Short mmCIF file of C-alpha atoms and ligand atoms in Angstrom, two decimals:
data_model
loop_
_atom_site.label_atom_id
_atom_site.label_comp_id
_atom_site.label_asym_id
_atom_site.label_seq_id
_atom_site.Cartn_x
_atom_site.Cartn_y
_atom_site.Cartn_z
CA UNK A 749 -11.71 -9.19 -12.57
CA UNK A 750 -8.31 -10.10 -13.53
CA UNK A 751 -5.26 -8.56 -12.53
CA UNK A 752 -3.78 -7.49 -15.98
CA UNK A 753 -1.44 -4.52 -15.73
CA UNK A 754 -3.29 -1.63 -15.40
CA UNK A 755 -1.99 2.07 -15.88
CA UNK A 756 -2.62 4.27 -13.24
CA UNK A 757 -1.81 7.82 -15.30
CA UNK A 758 -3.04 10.60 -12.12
CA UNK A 759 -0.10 11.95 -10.14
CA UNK A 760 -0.40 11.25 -6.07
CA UNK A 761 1.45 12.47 -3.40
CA UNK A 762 2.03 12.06 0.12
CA UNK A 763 4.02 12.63 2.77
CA UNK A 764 6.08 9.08 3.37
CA UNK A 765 7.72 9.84 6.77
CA UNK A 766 6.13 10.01 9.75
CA UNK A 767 5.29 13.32 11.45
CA UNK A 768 6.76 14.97 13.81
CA UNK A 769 9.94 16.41 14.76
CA UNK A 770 12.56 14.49 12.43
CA UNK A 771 15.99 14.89 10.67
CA UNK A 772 14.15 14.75 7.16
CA UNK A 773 10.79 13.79 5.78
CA UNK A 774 10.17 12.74 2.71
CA UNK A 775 7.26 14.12 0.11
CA UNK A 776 6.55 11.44 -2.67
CA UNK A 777 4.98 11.79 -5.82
CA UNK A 778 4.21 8.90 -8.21
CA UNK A 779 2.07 8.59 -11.85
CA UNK A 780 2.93 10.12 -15.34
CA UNK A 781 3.66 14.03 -14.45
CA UNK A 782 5.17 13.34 -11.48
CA UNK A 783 8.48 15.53 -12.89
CA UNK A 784 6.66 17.87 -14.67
CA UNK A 785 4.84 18.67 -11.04
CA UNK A 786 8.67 18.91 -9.39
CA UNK A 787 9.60 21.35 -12.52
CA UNK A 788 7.11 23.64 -11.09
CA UNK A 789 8.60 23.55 -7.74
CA UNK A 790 12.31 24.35 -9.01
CA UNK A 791 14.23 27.22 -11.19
CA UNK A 792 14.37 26.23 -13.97
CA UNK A 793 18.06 24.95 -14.24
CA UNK A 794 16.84 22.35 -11.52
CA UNK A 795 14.07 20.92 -13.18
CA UNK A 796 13.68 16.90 -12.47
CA UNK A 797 12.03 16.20 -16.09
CA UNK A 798 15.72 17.08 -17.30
CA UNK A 799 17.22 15.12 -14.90
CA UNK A 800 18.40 11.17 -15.84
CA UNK A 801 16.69 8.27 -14.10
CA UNK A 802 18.46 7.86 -10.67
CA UNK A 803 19.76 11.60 -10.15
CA UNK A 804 19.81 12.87 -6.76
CA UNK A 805 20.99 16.95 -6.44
CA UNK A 806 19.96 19.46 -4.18
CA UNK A 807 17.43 22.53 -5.12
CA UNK A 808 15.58 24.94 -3.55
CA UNK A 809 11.82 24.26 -3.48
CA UNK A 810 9.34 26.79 -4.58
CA UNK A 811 5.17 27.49 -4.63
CA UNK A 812 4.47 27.20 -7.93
CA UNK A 813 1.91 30.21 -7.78
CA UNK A 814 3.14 32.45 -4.68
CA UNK A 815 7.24 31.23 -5.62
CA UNK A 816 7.61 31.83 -2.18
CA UNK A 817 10.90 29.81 -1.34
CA UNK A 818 9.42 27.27 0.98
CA UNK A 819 12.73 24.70 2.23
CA UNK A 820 15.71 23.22 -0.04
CA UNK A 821 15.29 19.90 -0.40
CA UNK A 822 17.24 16.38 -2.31
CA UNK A 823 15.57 15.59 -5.23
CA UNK A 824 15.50 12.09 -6.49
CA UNK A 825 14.40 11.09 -10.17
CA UNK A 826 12.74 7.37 -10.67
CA UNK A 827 11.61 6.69 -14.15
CA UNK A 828 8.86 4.04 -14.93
CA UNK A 829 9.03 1.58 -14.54
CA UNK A 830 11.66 1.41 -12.17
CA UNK A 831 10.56 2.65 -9.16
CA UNK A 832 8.31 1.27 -6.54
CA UNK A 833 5.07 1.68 -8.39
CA UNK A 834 6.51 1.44 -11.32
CA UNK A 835 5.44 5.04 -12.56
CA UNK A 836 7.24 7.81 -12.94
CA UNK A 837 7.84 9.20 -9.55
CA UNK A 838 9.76 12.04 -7.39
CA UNK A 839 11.33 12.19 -3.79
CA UNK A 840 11.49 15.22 -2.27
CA UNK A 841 13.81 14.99 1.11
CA UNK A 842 13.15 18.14 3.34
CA UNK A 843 13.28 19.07 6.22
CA UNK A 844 11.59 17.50 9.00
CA UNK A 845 8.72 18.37 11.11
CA UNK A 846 5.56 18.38 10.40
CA UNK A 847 5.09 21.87 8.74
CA UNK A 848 8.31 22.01 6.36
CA UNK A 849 6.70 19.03 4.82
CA UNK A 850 3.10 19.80 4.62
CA UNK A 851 4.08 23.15 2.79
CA UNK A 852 5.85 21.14 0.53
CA UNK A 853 2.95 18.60 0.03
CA UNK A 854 0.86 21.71 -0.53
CA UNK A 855 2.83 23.21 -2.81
CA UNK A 856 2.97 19.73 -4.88
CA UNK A 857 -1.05 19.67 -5.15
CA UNK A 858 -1.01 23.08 -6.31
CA UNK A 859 0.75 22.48 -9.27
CA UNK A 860 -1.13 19.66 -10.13
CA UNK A 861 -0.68 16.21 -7.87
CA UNK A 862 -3.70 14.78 -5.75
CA UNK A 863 -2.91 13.64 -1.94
CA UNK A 864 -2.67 9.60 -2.07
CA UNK A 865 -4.59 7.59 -0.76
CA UNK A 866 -3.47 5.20 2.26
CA UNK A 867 -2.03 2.48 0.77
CA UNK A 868 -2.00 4.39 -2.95
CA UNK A 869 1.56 3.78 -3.99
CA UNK A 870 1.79 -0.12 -3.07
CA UNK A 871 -1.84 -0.50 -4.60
CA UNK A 872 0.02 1.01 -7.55
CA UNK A 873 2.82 -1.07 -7.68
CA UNK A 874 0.53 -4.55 -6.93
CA UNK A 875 -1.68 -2.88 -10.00
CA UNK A 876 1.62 -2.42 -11.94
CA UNK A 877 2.51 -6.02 -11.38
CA UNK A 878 5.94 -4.69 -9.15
CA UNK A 879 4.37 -7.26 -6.55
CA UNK A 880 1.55 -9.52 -5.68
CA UNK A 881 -0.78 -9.18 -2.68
CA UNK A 882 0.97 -11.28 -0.78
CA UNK A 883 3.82 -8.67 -0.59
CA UNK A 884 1.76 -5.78 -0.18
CA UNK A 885 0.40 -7.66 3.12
CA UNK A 886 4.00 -8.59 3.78
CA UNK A 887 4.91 -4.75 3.51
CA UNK A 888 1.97 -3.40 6.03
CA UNK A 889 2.65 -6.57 8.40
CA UNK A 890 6.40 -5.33 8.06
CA UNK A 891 5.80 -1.65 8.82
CA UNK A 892 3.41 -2.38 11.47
CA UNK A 893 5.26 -5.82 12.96
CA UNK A 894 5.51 -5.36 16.98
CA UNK A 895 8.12 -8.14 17.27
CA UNK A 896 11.05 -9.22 16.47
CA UNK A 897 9.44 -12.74 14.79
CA UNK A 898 6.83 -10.71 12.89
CA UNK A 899 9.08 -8.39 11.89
CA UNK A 900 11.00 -11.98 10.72
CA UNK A 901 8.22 -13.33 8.79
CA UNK A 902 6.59 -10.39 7.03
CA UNK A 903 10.12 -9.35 5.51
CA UNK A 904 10.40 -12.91 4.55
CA UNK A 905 7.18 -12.91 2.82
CA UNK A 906 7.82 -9.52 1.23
CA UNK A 907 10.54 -11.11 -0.84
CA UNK A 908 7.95 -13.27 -2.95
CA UNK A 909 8.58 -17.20 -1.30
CA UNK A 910 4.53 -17.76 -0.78
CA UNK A 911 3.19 -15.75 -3.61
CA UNK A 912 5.23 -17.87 -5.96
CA UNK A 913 4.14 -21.19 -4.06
CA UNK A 914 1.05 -19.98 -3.89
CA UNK A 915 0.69 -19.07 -7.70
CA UNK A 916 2.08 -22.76 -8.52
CA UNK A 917 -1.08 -23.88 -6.31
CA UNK A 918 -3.13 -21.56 -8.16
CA UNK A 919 -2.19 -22.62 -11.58
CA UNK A 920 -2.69 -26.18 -10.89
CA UNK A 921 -6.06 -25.66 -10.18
CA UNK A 922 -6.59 -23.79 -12.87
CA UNK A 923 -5.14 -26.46 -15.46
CA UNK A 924 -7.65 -29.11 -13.41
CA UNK A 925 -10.47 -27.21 -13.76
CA UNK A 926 -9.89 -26.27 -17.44
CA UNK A 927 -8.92 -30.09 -18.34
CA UNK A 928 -12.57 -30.90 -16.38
CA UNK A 929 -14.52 -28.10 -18.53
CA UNK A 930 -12.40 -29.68 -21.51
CA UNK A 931 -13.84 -33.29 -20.74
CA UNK A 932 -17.08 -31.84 -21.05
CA UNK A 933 -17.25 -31.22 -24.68
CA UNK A 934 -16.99 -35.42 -25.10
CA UNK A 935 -19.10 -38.34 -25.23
CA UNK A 936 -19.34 -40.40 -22.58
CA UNK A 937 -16.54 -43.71 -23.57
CA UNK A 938 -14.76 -40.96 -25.64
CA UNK A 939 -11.94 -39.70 -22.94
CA UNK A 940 -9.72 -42.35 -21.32
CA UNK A 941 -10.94 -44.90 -18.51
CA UNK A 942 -8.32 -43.71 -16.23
CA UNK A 943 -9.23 -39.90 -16.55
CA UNK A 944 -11.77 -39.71 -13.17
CA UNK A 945 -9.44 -41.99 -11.21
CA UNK A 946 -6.56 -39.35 -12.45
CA UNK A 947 -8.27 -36.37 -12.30
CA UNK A 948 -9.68 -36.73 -8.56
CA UNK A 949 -5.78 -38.05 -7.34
CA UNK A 950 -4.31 -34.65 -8.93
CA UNK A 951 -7.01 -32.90 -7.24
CA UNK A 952 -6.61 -34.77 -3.74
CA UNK A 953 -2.72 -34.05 -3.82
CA UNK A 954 -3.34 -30.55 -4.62
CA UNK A 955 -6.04 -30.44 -1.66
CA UNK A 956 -3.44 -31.96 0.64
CA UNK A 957 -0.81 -29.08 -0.41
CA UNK A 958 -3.39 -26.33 0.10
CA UNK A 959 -4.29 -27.92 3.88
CA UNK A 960 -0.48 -28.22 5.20
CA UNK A 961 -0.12 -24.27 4.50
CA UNK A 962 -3.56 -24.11 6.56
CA UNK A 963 -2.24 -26.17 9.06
CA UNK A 964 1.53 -24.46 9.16
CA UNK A 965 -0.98 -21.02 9.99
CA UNK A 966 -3.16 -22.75 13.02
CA UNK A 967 -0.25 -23.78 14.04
CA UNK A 968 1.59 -20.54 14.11
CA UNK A 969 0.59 -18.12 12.08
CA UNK A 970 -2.31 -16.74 13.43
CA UNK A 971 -0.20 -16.55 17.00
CA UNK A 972 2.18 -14.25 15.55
CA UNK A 973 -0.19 -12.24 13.26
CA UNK A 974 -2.89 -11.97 16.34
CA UNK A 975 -1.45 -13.10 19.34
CA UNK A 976 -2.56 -15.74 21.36
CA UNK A 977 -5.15 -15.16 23.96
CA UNK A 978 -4.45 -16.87 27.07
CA UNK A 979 -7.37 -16.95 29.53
CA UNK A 980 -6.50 -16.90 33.60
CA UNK A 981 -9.50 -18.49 35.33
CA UNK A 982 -10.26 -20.32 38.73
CA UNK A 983 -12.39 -19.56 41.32
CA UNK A 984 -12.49 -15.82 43.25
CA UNK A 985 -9.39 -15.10 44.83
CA UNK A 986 -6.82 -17.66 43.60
CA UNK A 987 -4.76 -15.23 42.52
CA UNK A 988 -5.53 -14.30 39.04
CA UNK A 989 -5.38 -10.56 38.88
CA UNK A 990 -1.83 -10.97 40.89
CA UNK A 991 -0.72 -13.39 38.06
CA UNK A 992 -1.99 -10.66 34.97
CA UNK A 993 -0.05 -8.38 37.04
CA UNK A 994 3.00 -10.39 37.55
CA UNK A 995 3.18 -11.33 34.32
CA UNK A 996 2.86 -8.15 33.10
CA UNK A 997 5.49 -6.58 35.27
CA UNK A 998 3.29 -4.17 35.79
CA UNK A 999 -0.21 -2.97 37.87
CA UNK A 1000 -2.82 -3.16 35.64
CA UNK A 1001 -5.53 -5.42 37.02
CA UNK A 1002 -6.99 -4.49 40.46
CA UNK A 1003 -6.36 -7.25 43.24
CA UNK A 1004 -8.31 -7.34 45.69
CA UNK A 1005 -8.75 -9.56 48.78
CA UNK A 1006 -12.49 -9.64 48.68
CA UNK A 1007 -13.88 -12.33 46.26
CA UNK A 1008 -15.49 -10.88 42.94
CA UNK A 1009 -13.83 -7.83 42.04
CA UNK A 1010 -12.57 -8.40 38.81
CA UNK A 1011 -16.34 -8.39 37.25
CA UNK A 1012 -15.63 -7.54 33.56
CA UNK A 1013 -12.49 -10.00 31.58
CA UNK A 1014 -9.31 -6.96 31.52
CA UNK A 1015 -7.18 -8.09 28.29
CA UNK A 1016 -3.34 -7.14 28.03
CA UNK A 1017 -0.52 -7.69 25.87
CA UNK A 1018 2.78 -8.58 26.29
CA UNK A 1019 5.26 -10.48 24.57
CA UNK A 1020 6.63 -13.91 25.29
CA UNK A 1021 9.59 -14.64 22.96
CA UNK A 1022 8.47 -13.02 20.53
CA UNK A 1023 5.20 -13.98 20.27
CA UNK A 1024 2.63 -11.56 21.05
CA UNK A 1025 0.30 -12.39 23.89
CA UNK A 1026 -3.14 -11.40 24.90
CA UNK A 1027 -3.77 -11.83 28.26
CA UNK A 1028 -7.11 -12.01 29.91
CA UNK A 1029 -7.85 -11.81 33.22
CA UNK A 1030 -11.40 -13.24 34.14
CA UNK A 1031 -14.26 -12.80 36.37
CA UNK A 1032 -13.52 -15.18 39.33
CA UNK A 1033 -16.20 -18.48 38.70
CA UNK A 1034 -18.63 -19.23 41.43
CA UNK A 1035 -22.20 -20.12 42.29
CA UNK A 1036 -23.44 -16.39 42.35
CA UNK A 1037 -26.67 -14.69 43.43
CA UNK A 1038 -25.58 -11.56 41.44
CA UNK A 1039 -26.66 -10.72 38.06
CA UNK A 1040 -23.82 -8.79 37.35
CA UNK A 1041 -21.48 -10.83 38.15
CA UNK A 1042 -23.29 -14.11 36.83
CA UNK A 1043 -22.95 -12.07 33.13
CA UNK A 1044 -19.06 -11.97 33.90
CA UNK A 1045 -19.27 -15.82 34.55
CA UNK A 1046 -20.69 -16.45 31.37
CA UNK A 1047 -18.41 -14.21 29.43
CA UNK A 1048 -15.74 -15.93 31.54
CA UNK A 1049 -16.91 -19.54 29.91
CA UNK A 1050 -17.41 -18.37 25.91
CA UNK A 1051 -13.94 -16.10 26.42
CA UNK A 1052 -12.68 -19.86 28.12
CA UNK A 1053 -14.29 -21.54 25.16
CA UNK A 1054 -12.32 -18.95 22.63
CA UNK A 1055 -8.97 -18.86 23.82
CA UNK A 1056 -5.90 -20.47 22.44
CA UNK A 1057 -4.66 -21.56 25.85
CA UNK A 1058 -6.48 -21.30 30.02
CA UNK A 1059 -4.91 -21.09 32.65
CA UNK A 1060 -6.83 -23.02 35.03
CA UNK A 1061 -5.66 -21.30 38.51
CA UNK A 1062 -6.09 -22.98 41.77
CA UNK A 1063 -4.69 -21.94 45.42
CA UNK A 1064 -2.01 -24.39 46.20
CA UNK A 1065 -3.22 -23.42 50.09
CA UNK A 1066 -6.23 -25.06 49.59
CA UNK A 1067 -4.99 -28.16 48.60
CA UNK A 1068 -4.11 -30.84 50.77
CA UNK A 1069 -0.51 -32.13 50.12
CA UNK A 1070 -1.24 -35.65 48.99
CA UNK A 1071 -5.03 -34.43 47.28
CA UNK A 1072 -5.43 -35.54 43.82
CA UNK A 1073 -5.29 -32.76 41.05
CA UNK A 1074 -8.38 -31.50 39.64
CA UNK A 1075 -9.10 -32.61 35.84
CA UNK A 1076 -8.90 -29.88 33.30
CA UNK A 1077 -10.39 -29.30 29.89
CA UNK A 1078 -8.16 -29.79 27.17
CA UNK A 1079 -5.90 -26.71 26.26
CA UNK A 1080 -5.76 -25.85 29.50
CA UNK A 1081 -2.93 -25.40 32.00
CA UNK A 1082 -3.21 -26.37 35.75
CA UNK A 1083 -1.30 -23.74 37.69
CA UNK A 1084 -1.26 -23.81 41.57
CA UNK A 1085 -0.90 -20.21 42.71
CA UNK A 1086 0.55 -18.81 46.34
CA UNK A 1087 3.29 -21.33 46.45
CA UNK A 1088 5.04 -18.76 49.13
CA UNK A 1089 1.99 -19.49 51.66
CA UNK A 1090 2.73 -23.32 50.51
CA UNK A 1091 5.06 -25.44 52.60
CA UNK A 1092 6.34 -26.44 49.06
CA UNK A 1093 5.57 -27.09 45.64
CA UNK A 1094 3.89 -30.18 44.03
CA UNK A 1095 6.37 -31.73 41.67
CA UNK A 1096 2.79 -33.07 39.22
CA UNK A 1097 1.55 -29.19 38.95
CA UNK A 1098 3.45 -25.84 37.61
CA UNK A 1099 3.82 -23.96 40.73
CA UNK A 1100 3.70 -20.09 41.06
CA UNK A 1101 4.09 -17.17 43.56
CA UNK A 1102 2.89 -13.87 41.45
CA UNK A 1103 4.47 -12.56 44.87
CA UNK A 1104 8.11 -13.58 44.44
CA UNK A 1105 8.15 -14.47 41.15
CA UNK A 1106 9.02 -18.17 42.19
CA UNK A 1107 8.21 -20.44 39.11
CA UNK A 1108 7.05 -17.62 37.05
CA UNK A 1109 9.26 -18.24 33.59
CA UNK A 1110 8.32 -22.32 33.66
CA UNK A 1111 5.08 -20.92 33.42
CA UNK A 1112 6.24 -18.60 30.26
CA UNK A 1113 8.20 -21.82 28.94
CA UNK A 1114 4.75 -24.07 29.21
CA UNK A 1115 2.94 -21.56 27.49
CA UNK A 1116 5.37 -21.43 24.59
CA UNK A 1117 5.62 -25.06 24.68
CA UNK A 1118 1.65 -25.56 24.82
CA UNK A 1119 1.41 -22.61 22.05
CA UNK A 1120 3.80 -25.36 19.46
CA UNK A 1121 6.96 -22.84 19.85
CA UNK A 1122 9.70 -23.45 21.70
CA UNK A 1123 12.07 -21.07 22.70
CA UNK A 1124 14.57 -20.98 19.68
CA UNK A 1125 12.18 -22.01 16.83
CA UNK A 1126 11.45 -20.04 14.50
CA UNK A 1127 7.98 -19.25 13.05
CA UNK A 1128 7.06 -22.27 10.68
CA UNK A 1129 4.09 -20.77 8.84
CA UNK A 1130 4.55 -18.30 6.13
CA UNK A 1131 1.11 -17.04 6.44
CA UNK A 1132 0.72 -14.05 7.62
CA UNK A 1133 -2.46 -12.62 7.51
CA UNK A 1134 -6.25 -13.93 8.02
CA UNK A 1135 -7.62 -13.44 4.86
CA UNK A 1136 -4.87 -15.31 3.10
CA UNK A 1137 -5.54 -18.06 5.63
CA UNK A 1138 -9.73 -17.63 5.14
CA UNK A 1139 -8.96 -18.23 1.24
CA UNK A 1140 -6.54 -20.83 1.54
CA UNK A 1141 -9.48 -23.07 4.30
CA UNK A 1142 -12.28 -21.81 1.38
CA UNK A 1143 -9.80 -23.19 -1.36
CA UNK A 1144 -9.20 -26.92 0.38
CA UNK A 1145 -12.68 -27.60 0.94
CA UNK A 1146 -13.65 -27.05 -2.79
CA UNK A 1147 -10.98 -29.44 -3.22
CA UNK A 1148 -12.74 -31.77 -1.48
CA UNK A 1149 -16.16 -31.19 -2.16
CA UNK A 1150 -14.86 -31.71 -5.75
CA UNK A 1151 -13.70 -34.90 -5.02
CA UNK A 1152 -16.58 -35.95 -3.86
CA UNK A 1153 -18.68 -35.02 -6.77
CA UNK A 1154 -19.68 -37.35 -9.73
CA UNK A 1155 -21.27 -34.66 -12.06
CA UNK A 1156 -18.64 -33.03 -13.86
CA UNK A 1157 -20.15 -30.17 -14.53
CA UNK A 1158 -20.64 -29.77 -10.30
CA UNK A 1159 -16.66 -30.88 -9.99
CA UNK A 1160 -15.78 -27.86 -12.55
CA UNK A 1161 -17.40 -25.55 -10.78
CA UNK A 1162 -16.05 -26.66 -7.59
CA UNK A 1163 -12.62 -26.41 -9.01
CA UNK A 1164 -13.45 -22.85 -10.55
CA UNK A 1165 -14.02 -21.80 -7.18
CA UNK A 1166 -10.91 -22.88 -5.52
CA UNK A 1167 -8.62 -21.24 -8.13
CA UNK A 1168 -10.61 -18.11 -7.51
CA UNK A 1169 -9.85 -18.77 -3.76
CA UNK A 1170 -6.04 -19.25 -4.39
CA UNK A 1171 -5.88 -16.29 -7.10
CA UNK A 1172 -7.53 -13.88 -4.67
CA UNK A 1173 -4.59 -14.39 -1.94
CA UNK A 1174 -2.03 -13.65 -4.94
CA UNK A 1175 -4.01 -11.03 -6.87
CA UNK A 1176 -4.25 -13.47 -10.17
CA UNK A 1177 -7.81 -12.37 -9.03
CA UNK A 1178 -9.24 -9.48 -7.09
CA UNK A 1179 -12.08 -6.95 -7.39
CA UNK A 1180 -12.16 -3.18 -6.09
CA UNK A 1181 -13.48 -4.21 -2.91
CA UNK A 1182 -11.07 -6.74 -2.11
CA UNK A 1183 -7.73 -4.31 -2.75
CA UNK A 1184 -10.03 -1.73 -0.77
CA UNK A 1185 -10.09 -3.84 2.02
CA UNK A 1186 -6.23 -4.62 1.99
CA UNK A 1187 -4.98 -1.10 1.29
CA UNK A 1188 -6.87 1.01 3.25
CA UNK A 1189 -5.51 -0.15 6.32
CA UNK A 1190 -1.95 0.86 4.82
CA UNK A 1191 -0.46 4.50 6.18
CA UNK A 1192 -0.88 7.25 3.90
CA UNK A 1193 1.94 7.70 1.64
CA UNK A 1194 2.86 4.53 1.51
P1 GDP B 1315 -8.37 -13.07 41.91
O1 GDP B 1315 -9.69 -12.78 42.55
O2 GDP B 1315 -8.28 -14.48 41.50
O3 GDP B 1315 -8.05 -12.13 40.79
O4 GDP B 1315 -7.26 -12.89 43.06
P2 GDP B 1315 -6.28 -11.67 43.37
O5 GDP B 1315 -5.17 -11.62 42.42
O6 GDP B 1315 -7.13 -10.44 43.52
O7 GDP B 1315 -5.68 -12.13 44.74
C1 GDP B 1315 -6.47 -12.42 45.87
C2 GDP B 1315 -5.62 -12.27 47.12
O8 GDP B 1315 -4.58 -13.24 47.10
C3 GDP B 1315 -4.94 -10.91 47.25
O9 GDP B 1315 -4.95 -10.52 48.59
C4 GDP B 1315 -3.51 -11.18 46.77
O10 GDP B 1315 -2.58 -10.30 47.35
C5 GDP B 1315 -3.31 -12.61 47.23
N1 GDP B 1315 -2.34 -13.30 46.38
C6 GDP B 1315 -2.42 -13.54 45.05
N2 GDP B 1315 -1.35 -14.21 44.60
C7 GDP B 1315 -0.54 -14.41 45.67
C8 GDP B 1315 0.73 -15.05 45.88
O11 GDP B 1315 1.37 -15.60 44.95
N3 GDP B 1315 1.24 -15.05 47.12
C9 GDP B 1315 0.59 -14.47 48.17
N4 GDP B 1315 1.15 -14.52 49.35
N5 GDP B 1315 -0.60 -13.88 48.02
C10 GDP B 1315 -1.17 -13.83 46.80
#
């Protein structure tokens, strides 16, 4: 399905602030009706369908059946299509707390509005062509954004910068694959020698485009979107619930001096310059008779396998001072634990007492440094979410497959399918289940 301006008539509503004791909350109503439903609400002298685009005055709110006089209230006037939906639409600014509004909201479905559903209005405007997806993932990454960076990106994204490059991507591919299905309807010697050799270079630099975004997202996107997971492992009693813990600030993991306790991989968060930062603590790895805890090894190795960074602890103690340093896997980080039981620290090996706090932020800075940040950069990727990161990987390798292809009736199809890829990440191109997916996990009345 295309996305062609559709016109969403049914008036919603919905409480947009959150609940709870507050200052004010805010009741919204959007779709044709909106301030014939607030006319209801009002004497008559106060009605909002008299009121111009932009008004803002103060009334007294009524039930439309019971006129019981239930708060006074702002009233705000948005006429379509300028408003965030682009309907017709009314703000209602109560009082706060949870009941003032809800009576309100009630009172607004009784004379006529339906309670939104989450995500309704930004569906709406995305439907009304006020934004593209990209902007309605911006907005929920905004609202929900735990950190300062995310908060950074999302509102960077919201104003438009990667659905417009992303549209540009998406109409390139479009032209290719309608010049391809174009070629089709001639004779073989009847289109230009150079055409193939042309066609497949357009399509290769398009390809390449498509994979840098990818590449900006593995590189940080996913990190701030996610979090990385960082995985502490070593063998029992090196110190790895003590370093969660340090870390953390905080007692979360149990430490224990008996080998094996932590059985089952504890995960925490936390936030390291701004990135967010899963933290897991493992099960310690040994040669073990028991079943349980052999499960937790295994875990310990696919979690190990998983992760965007291990820690690969060992007890500086149990080192002698000359020994060489074990080999680790790649993205891993040695880090010698107890240095305060050490008579000093190795200068080839980070170093770390979780029990002073002795070489504790080199650690943070070689886990920004390993994660591609450093500590002023900003986040390069403008990706912010998964899915538009899923579509974008789908959309490069139909580039290439494309390439590869000699029928041109395969190659069209190829390059069908990565327009649809790049459309769906914009909206050019979405179906009910794909906006389902992306609204609901918006808050209601927004
Ligand atoms: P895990 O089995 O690897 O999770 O190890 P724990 O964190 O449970 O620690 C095992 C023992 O080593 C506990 O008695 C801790 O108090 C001790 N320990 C851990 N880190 C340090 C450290 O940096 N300095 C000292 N002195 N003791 C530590």
């Amino acid at each position: 399905m295309n996305a062609k301006p559709a016109t969403v008539e049914e008036p919603i509503a919905a409480i947009a602030t959150a609940p709870g004791a507050a200052g004010i909350s805010i009741i919204r109503l959007s779709g044709a009706g909106s301030l014939a439903i607030g006319d209801q609400l009002v004497e008559a002298r106060f009605k909002p369908s008299a009121r111009s685009a932009g008004t803002f005055y103060h009334a007294v709110l009524y039930h439309p059946q019971t006129r019981e006089r239930l708060d006074d209230a702002l009233l705000l006037v948005f006429r379509a299509p300028h408003s965030y939906t682009g309907e017709e639409a009314l703000e209602l600014q109560c009082h706060g707390g949870r009941l003032p509004a809800r009576r309100v909201l009630a009172a607004a479905v009784a004379a006529g509005a339906r309670l939104a559903r989450p995500g309704e209005f930004t569906e709406r405007a995305f439907l009304n062509g006020r934004l593209d997806l990209t902007q309605a993932e911006a907005i929920s990454a905004f609202i929900s954004a735990e950190t300062e960076r995310q908060a950074v990106v999302a509102r960077s994204q919201l104003d438009g910068a990667l659905g417009t490059r992303i549209n540009g991507l998406y109409e390139q591919a479009v032209h290719l694959s309608a010049e391809v299905e174009h070629a089709l309807d001639f004779e073989e010697g009847e289109l230009p020698e150079s055409f193939p050799a042309r066609v497949k270079h357009d399509i290769l630099a398009l390809a390449k485009l498509v994979h840098a975004l990818v590449a900006s997202w593995r590189q940080n996107g996913h990190l701030l979107g996610d979090g990385a997971r960082v995985v502490i492992s070593g063998a029992p009693n090196v110190g790895k619930s003590s370093l969660l813990n340090a870390l953390l600030g905080r007692n979360r993991a149990i430490v224990n001096a008996r080998p094996g306790t932590t059985r089952d991989a504890i995960e925490e968060g936390y936030v390291l310059n701004g990135i967010p930062i899963r933290l897991v603590d493992t099960a310690g790895l040994r040669e073990t008779a028991d079943e349980i805890e052999r499960d937790g090894i295994e875990r310990t190795k696919q979690l190990m396998a998983e992760a965007d960074l291990n820690l690969m602890l060992v007890d500086l103690t149990s080192l002698l001072p000359a020994a060489p340093l074990p080999e680790v896997p790649p993205r891993t980080l040695l880090v010698l634990t107890k240095l305060d039981l050490a008579p000093g620290a190795r200068a080839d090996a980070l170093c770390v007492s979780s029990k002073t706090g002795e070489g504790l932020n080199e650690l943070g800075e070689a886990i920004l440094k390993f994660l591609g940040e450093t500590a002023e950069a900003g986040g390069a990727s403008e990706i912010v979410s998964a899915r538009q990161a899923a579509e974008l990987q789908a959309a490069a390798e139909h580039l290439e497959a494309a390439c590869a292809l000699r029928d041109w009736v395969l190659l069209a199809n190829e390059l069908r399918a990565a327009a649809e890829c790049l459309g769906r990440i914009i909206g050019r191109v979405y179906t009910r289940d794909l906006l389902d997916s992306i609204f609901s996990h918006f808050c209601v009345g927004k």
